[in-house]
């Protein structure tokens, strides 16, 4: 009897403790979520105060709530057209030019427009004249930049079977026209090193190549090397010293800031945006990245590569915008820990004047059409 009583008391006690623990875990989780939300809104306040400009966005949906968030965050951006004949979402240039201009109007001009041209007809007579006339029409319509894409070097071939690189003479009149109009060339050429490497679940790009096997160079050993593609890019930058070139995605030199620094030293007309490559700053030694950003504080542009496809769910887009901007701001402006892919990285705590350049001033200097 006594033993049973003790057992019952013990059992009740255990149930009681379990309930208390459960309640406290629940309270902790709720408090955690509340603190996280408070942290996020605090970070976004700091972000908004710097008058941020995101120089690499793809917003193709005219969405009042997304636009309201952009307004609240005091955000401006460069909204970029992409043309890729392999991707049904990105294979219609006229449609994109129309969508992106519409988004610009409804976002009260906060999202400037970066156009592109179709490079695929480069061997047809009159190619450059037609491309130039379309671009000039877009410049007249306020386009601040022109994008070229990785299909040069990773997809396009000439009739004679040669890979077509960004420095093909067919594109030269186009580069000269962009420079003559004082617009900027955004060059997304090549891909991260991981595109040429065997699958590695620890890589920030692992899931991208799993979902886009057609863009995975490792599976296509016949494609040009990354070094050859970047050499062609460098050649364009060197041959067009009057043309401002912004290398998208850290100029595809994401694993070592020294590679970027070497180009900066060689080419005063070259800068990089950090779209979708901020994790690669986290993966390099903190002091090295910090020293690089301090030294080249005029040449690196804040950018995210956030995408809002025409059919996007508003709530998902809003959450992604808030989360991305808050995490990025925390990483650059504080020395607090930032979580990414299960790892913890310490923030760079950059000085305010440098933050102002990365998040605002540099965008205006490298995209003079931005108002
Ligand atoms: Zn992009």
XYZ file of C-alpha atoms and ligand atoms in Angstrom:
372
model
C 0.000 0.000 0.000
C 2.660 2.398 1.140
C 4.796 1.593 -1.872
C 1.805 2.152 -4.136
C 1.090 5.494 -2.489
C 4.708 6.563 -2.908
C 4.606 5.382 -6.486
C 1.410 7.367 -7.119
C 2.792 10.477 -5.473
C 5.976 10.102 -7.531
C 3.915 9.626 -10.676
C 1.799 12.709 -9.978
C 4.953 14.639 -9.234
C 6.526 13.503 -12.520
C 3.362 14.429 -14.440
C 3.334 17.779 -12.658
C 6.978 18.459 -13.467
C 6.484 17.333 -17.073
C 3.507 19.673 -17.426
C 5.481 22.513 -15.879
C 8.456 21.826 -18.153
C 6.155 21.601 -21.164
C 4.507 24.870 -20.231
C 7.843 26.559 -19.702
C 9.171 25.207 -23.026
C 6.039 26.544 -24.660
C 6.446 29.900 -22.934
C 10.101 29.956 -23.948
C 9.227 29.227 -27.562
C 6.604 31.969 -27.566
C 9.018 34.359 -25.911
C 11.720 33.279 -28.387
C 9.423 34.016 -31.315
C 8.498 37.354 -29.774
C 12.156 38.259 -29.189
C 13.019 37.191 -32.736
C 10.212 39.352 -34.130
C 11.370 42.257 -31.945
C 14.977 41.703 -33.074
C 13.824 41.607 -36.670
C 11.855 44.824 -36.431
C 14.762 46.505 -34.600
C 17.193 45.406 -37.303
C 14.827 46.523 -40.049
C 14.601 49.940 -38.398
C 18.388 50.309 -38.649
C 18.280 49.028 -42.221
C 15.573 51.549 -43.199
C 17.503 54.430 -41.624
C 20.450 53.968 -43.980
C 18.116 54.505 -47.001
C 19.078 51.133 -48.464
C 19.416 50.451 -52.171
C 19.334 46.799 -53.259
C 21.054 46.746 -56.655
C 19.953 43.249 -57.664
C 16.255 42.415 -57.466
C 13.845 40.490 -59.696
C 10.368 41.721 -58.796
C 7.982 40.772 -61.568
C 4.772 40.941 -59.585
C 2.893 44.137 -59.113
C 1.938 43.490 -55.476
C 0.602 46.277 -53.285
C 1.746 44.673 -50.004
C 5.291 44.041 -51.220
C 5.409 47.611 -52.482
C 4.124 48.877 -49.124
C 6.926 47.000 -47.328
C 9.481 48.487 -49.738
C 8.099 51.922 -48.953
C 8.205 51.242 -45.188
C 11.803 50.019 -45.411
C 12.713 53.147 -47.341
C 14.134 50.754 -49.907
C 15.112 51.498 -53.466
C 16.460 49.014 -55.944
C 17.572 47.986 -59.381
C 15.042 45.551 -60.811
C 16.717 43.292 -63.336
C 15.452 41.539 -66.491
C 16.891 38.106 -67.206
C 16.667 36.355 -70.542
C 17.297 32.619 -70.600
C 15.806 30.538 -73.407
C 16.122 27.386 -71.245
C 13.809 28.732 -68.555
C 10.089 29.116 -69.355
C 9.792 31.783 -66.644
C 12.519 33.924 -68.188
C 12.293 33.377 -71.943
C 10.098 36.315 -72.935
C 11.957 39.611 -72.931
C 9.120 41.877 -74.087
C 6.835 40.548 -71.375
C 9.494 41.128 -68.720
C 10.249 44.642 -69.912
C 6.539 45.418 -69.643
C 6.148 43.808 -66.193
C 9.207 45.488 -64.763
C 8.124 48.915 -66.066
C 4.710 48.371 -64.518
C 6.296 47.471 -61.160
C 8.432 50.608 -61.400
C 5.314 52.760 -61.808
C 3.388 51.149 -58.972
C 6.434 51.294 -56.653
C 6.570 55.063 -57.201
C 9.880 54.813 -59.037
C 11.617 53.070 -56.136
C 12.523 50.130 -58.380
C 14.622 51.264 -61.311
C 14.759 49.112 -64.377
C 17.751 47.150 -65.688
C 17.070 45.877 -69.164
C 18.778 43.237 -71.279
C 18.931 42.174 -74.913
C 18.722 38.824 -76.645
C 22.274 37.664 -77.447
C 21.156 34.505 -79.234
C 20.901 36.067 -82.720
C 24.467 37.387 -82.593
C 25.394 35.840 -85.974
C 22.421 37.307 -87.828
C 22.990 40.363 -90.010
C 22.001 43.612 -88.269
C 22.139 41.978 -84.810
C 24.036 44.764 -83.027
C 21.986 47.555 -84.658
C 18.735 45.930 -83.558
C 19.998 45.312 -80.015
C 21.295 48.884 -79.744
C 18.017 50.335 -80.974
C 16.026 48.313 -78.407
C 18.414 49.371 -75.622
C 18.210 53.011 -76.656
C 14.443 52.772 -76.483
C 14.785 51.351 -72.943
C 17.271 54.081 -71.955
C 14.779 56.682 -73.180
C 12.242 54.894 -70.983
C 14.517 55.238 -67.939
C 16.517 51.981 -67.899
C 19.607 52.537 -65.737
C 21.575 49.452 -66.740
C 21.872 46.450 -69.057
C 22.400 42.911 -67.905
C 24.412 40.226 -69.661
C 23.983 36.677 -68.516
C 25.867 33.448 -68.026
C 24.430 31.949 -71.224
C 27.541 33.629 -72.685
C 30.233 31.084 -71.907
C 27.934 28.354 -70.610
C 25.306 27.809 -73.286
C 25.730 29.727 -76.528
C 27.724 28.320 -79.427
C 28.523 29.776 -82.819
C 27.445 28.085 -86.030
C 30.997 26.783 -86.320
C 30.592 25.144 -82.889
C 32.732 27.542 -80.845
C 31.609 28.662 -77.373
C 30.459 32.266 -77.402
C 32.061 34.408 -74.738
C 31.155 37.872 -73.458
C 34.077 39.410 -75.354
C 32.855 38.186 -78.732
C 33.299 41.063 -81.224
C 29.558 40.819 -82.044
C 28.749 42.422 -78.647
C 31.322 45.210 -78.848
C 29.011 47.857 -80.456
C 26.488 47.156 -77.679
C 29.041 47.778 -74.917
C 30.116 50.992 -76.635
C 26.491 52.145 -76.840
C 25.903 51.490 -73.125
C 29.011 53.517 -72.249
C 27.998 56.318 -74.635
C 24.640 56.587 -72.801
C 26.430 56.600 -69.428
C 24.546 53.485 -68.358
C 25.997 50.512 -66.477
C 26.647 46.941 -67.569
C 25.630 44.295 -65.014
C 27.585 41.149 -65.822
C 26.381 37.862 -64.436
C 29.013 35.650 -66.028
C 30.142 32.229 -64.833
C 28.801 30.771 -61.590
C 30.169 29.922 -58.137
C 33.116 27.483 -58.006
C 30.662 24.880 -56.702
C 29.075 24.763 -60.178
C 32.234 23.029 -61.434
C 32.659 20.833 -58.345
C 31.055 17.513 -57.324
C 27.788 17.834 -55.348
C 28.450 18.958 -51.767
C 25.499 19.314 -49.377
C 27.510 21.838 -47.313
C 27.721 24.259 -50.257
C 25.327 27.257 -50.230
C 24.448 26.401 -53.854
C 23.854 22.669 -53.438
C 20.069 22.802 -53.795
C 20.241 25.238 -56.730
C 22.210 22.826 -58.924
C 20.082 19.914 -57.760
C 17.051 21.838 -59.052
C 18.824 23.176 -62.163
C 20.942 20.270 -63.488
C 21.052 21.959 -66.910
C 23.131 24.768 -65.398
C 25.511 22.496 -63.487
C 28.929 22.675 -65.196
C 30.230 19.664 -63.266
C 27.785 17.535 -65.286
C 29.049 19.159 -68.529
C 32.812 18.703 -68.702
C 32.710 19.961 -72.313
C 31.788 23.495 -71.139
C 34.507 26.166 -70.943
C 36.381 26.484 -67.674
C 35.377 29.138 -65.170
C 38.791 30.779 -65.618
C 38.183 31.130 -69.381
C 34.757 32.729 -68.822
C 36.142 35.220 -66.285
C 39.105 36.004 -68.547
C 36.607 36.991 -71.279
C 34.737 39.156 -68.734
C 37.993 40.824 -67.693
C 38.748 41.448 -71.347
C 35.434 43.328 -71.781
C 36.212 45.426 -68.691
C 39.758 46.180 -69.908
C 38.740 47.011 -73.486
C 35.899 49.328 -72.417
C 37.497 51.574 -69.831
C 34.647 54.110 -70.170
C 32.032 51.454 -69.392
C 31.083 50.862 -65.751
C 30.808 47.121 -65.191
C 29.202 45.705 -62.054
C 30.046 42.030 -61.634
C 26.907 40.381 -60.265
C 27.242 37.844 -57.440
C 30.676 39.112 -56.322
C 31.720 38.861 -59.958
C 31.637 35.058 -59.523
C 34.777 35.360 -57.358
C 32.880 34.402 -54.239
C 35.350 32.130 -52.453
C 38.257 34.540 -52.041
C 38.072 38.311 -51.685
C 41.698 38.504 -52.914
C 40.495 37.546 -56.421
C 38.080 40.492 -56.379
C 40.743 42.837 -54.966
C 43.109 41.977 -57.837
C 40.443 43.038 -60.376
C 39.653 46.217 -58.452
C 43.335 47.140 -58.496
C 43.564 46.496 -62.231
C 40.227 47.943 -63.423
C 38.916 51.221 -61.957
C 35.679 50.768 -63.966
C 34.790 47.524 -62.166
C 32.658 46.972 -59.047
C 30.748 43.975 -57.689
C 27.314 43.389 -56.217
C 26.979 40.843 -53.413
C 23.641 39.389 -54.558
C 23.030 35.874 -53.198
C 26.693 35.574 -52.170
C 26.746 37.129 -48.676
C 27.083 33.601 -47.188
C 30.462 33.392 -48.941
C 31.623 36.402 -46.922
C 30.602 34.444 -43.819
C 32.613 31.406 -44.936
C 35.878 33.364 -45.280
C 37.967 34.554 -42.304
C 36.129 37.446 -40.663
C 39.111 39.792 -40.378
C 40.079 39.230 -44.012
C 36.584 40.072 -45.291
C 36.375 43.066 -42.985
C 39.728 44.434 -44.191
C 38.634 43.899 -47.808
C 35.378 45.823 -47.300
C 37.181 48.652 -45.512
C 39.786 48.949 -48.259
C 37.355 48.674 -51.179
C 34.413 50.421 -49.539
C 33.648 52.295 -52.801
C 33.477 49.192 -54.995
C 31.047 46.762 -53.315
C 27.261 47.151 -53.617
C 24.601 45.739 -51.347
C 22.283 43.376 -53.244
C 20.154 40.324 -52.523
C 18.800 38.662 -55.713
C 15.339 38.439 -54.135
C 12.814 37.195 -56.676
C 9.075 37.785 -56.764
C 7.693 35.784 -59.722
C 4.353 36.871 -61.203
C 2.544 34.053 -59.344
C 4.287 34.520 -55.962
C 2.357 34.303 -52.680
C 2.495 37.710 -51.031
C 2.994 36.366 -47.491
C 6.004 34.282 -48.566
C 7.578 37.241 -50.336
C 7.043 39.552 -47.365
C 8.576 37.044 -44.942
C 11.567 36.445 -47.221
C 12.213 40.179 -47.664
C 12.066 40.852 -43.921
C 14.213 37.876 -43.000
C 16.871 38.571 -45.650
C 17.242 42.294 -44.965
C 17.306 41.768 -41.175
C 19.938 39.006 -41.402
C 22.123 40.985 -43.826
C 21.918 44.144 -41.726
C 22.800 42.206 -38.589
C 25.818 40.652 -40.333
C 27.275 43.897 -41.663
C 26.337 46.335 -38.905
C 26.725 44.394 -35.630
C 29.241 42.019 -34.061
C 26.428 39.685 -33.011
C 26.130 36.076 -34.088
C 24.283 35.341 -37.319
C 22.954 31.858 -38.038
C 23.235 30.443 -41.533
C 22.822 26.826 -42.698
C 23.302 25.484 -39.170
C 26.480 27.496 -38.512
C 27.093 30.629 -36.499
C 29.080 33.551 -37.847
C 30.074 36.740 -36.108
C 28.871 39.988 -37.679
C 31.396 42.379 -39.230
C 30.409 45.505 -37.248
C 31.436 47.834 -40.083
C 31.677 51.542 -39.270
C 28.619 53.640 -40.126
C 30.266 55.611 -42.994
C 31.244 52.322 -44.684
C 27.739 50.904 -44.243
C 26.380 54.070 -45.816
C 28.547 53.463 -48.882
C 27.764 49.740 -49.241
C 24.030 50.138 -48.708
C 23.443 53.500 -50.392
C 26.145 55.747 -51.870
C 27.866 53.169 -54.090
C 24.595 52.302 -55.822
C 24.124 55.937 -56.834
C 27.694 56.223 -58.070
C 27.708 52.977 -60.072
C 24.151 53.433 -61.395
C 24.020 57.168 -62.105
C 20.550 56.783 -63.638
C 19.160 55.979 -60.165
C 17.531 59.030 -58.734
Zn 19.757 37.688 -60.271
